[in-house]
XYZ file of C-alpha atoms in Angstrom:
177
model
C 77.997 96.932 103.678
C 79.729 99.296 101.263
C 78.444 97.372 98.255
C 74.830 97.818 99.351
C 75.508 101.523 99.893
C 76.854 101.800 96.331
C 73.593 100.384 95.005
C 71.615 102.793 97.215
C 73.612 105.770 95.905
C 72.359 104.980 92.407
C 68.823 105.560 93.704
C 69.891 109.184 94.085
C 72.164 109.647 91.079
C 69.762 108.412 88.393
C 66.685 110.381 89.575
C 68.858 113.480 90.047
C 70.149 113.041 86.490
C 66.614 112.672 85.157
C 65.631 115.834 87.062
C 68.592 117.688 85.519
C 67.348 116.555 82.100
C 64.084 118.374 82.819
C 61.890 115.536 84.052
C 60.737 115.470 87.635
C 60.513 118.005 90.377
C 63.152 119.551 92.640
C 61.709 119.066 96.104
C 60.882 115.375 95.759
C 64.274 114.775 94.103
C 65.800 116.611 97.051
C 64.010 114.294 99.476
C 65.487 111.286 97.681
C 68.933 112.902 97.924
C 68.385 113.430 101.653
C 67.298 109.857 102.280
C 70.269 108.470 100.365
C 72.644 110.928 102.059
C 71.373 109.825 105.464
C 71.751 106.168 104.514
C 75.307 106.784 103.288
C 76.208 108.504 106.578
C 74.731 105.581 108.543
C 76.597 103.166 106.277
C 79.821 105.091 106.906
C 79.304 104.853 110.668
C 78.708 101.108 110.405
C 81.697 100.684 108.107
C 83.913 102.410 110.681
C 82.443 100.996 113.894
C 81.346 97.488 112.968
C 83.639 96.614 110.071
C 86.626 98.565 111.475
C 87.230 100.220 108.109
C 87.769 103.920 108.714
C 89.347 104.322 105.296
C 86.272 103.506 103.209
C 84.082 105.136 105.868
C 85.851 108.457 105.248
C 84.969 108.399 101.562
C 81.371 107.478 102.369
C 81.109 110.298 104.957
C 82.345 112.892 102.451
C 79.904 111.805 99.769
C 77.034 111.423 102.240
C 77.505 115.020 103.368
C 77.540 116.164 99.737
C 74.269 114.324 99.129
C 72.723 116.015 102.170
C 73.777 119.471 100.955
C 72.353 118.591 97.536
C 69.134 117.626 99.276
C 68.984 120.892 101.176
C 69.651 122.956 98.045
C 66.832 121.207 96.170
C 64.296 121.050 99.001
C 64.790 124.574 100.311
C 65.129 126.264 96.946
C 67.518 128.800 98.479
C 68.936 131.086 95.844
C 72.615 130.413 96.452
C 72.124 126.813 97.596
C 73.750 125.504 94.448
C 76.892 127.542 95.134
C 77.165 126.152 98.656
C 76.592 122.687 97.247
C 79.265 123.418 94.622
C 81.753 124.408 97.311
C 81.124 121.183 99.229
C 81.457 119.279 95.958
C 84.848 120.852 95.253
C 86.040 119.679 98.660
C 84.722 116.163 97.968
C 86.562 116.234 94.610
C 89.854 116.775 96.460
C 89.005 113.995 98.910
C 88.105 111.623 96.063
C 91.393 112.454 94.326
C 93.340 111.519 97.465
C 91.386 108.256 97.645
C 92.102 107.554 93.963
C 95.825 108.001 94.516
C 95.761 105.789 97.612
C 93.726 103.094 95.858
C 96.125 103.082 92.907
C 99.281 103.020 95.031
C 98.107 101.068 98.063
C 99.216 103.883 100.330
C 102.502 104.262 102.143
C 104.654 101.283 103.054
C 104.781 100.754 106.798
C 107.393 99.162 108.967
C 108.151 95.644 107.799
C 106.900 96.345 104.260
C 103.250 96.123 105.305
C 100.504 98.349 103.895
C 97.237 99.242 105.594
C 95.534 99.387 102.202
C 95.687 96.961 99.322
C 95.862 98.719 95.983
C 92.819 98.438 93.737
C 93.010 99.730 90.194
C 89.242 99.515 89.804
C 88.451 101.523 92.947
C 91.154 104.010 91.958
C 89.484 104.318 88.565
C 86.058 104.694 90.222
C 87.374 107.430 92.507
C 88.739 109.303 89.485
C 85.219 109.157 88.082
C 83.927 110.598 91.355
C 86.485 113.401 90.995
C 85.117 114.227 87.541
C 81.505 114.092 88.750
C 82.120 116.300 91.763
C 84.046 118.794 89.638
C 81.056 118.851 87.274
C 78.754 119.535 90.252
C 81.076 122.361 91.251
C 80.988 123.736 87.699
C 77.211 123.369 87.533
C 76.780 125.323 90.775
C 78.727 128.214 89.272
C 77.124 127.994 85.817
C 80.240 126.560 84.160
C 78.873 123.066 83.438
C 75.588 122.278 81.746
C 72.841 120.310 83.441
C 72.843 117.886 80.506
C 76.544 117.064 80.821
C 76.200 116.486 84.552
C 73.058 114.391 84.067
C 74.576 112.079 81.470
C 77.767 111.778 83.527
C 75.703 110.709 86.554
C 73.858 108.094 84.500
C 77.038 106.746 82.912
C 78.939 106.699 86.175
C 76.054 105.003 88.008
C 76.844 101.990 85.843
C 80.643 102.209 85.846
C 81.244 103.470 89.382
C 78.335 101.981 91.308
C 76.677 98.986 89.627
C 79.771 97.305 88.187
C 81.831 97.222 91.392
C 78.847 96.374 93.587
C 77.318 93.603 91.507
C 80.638 92.209 90.277
C 81.831 91.875 93.871
C 78.437 90.537 95.011
C 78.498 87.778 92.404
C 82.174 86.933 91.890
C 84.048 88.302 94.887
C 86.469 90.148 92.590
C 86.640 93.363 90.606
C 86.862 93.585 86.788
C 90.489 94.809 86.982
């Protein structure tokens, strides 16, 4: 489920990046962000309820809500919508950082030496990329990061943080590292 959601997220990131590079239009890009945000929220609910994976669901929920606020800011055209979106993005950056640490370490050791989470260097690395992206969104909302930097980061990270883990796992059942 999560792998399909990663592919779907790219359907938002790449068009949003192209829009930030000056091609496209805000409202229709906002609609795409809203559709992907809704799909990510649904995917998070399924991940938690059906696949009994509240851990990954939490990360999906946080990002899905960010995508919905991005959608609202673009569709509504509200003047300070980017600042609200930036504030949500800063919160998601903190959440992604916690996930990165937990993915790298495998989380706390429980009674009997068991862990609820297996460590994954690749997902830890991907979450660090999400931290950088969401900090760039935060900076963009406050005029501290250029649209071009954010756009190229979204395009680059669509490959590294979305396509590689999704398609590598789809085809080989493992991650690159």
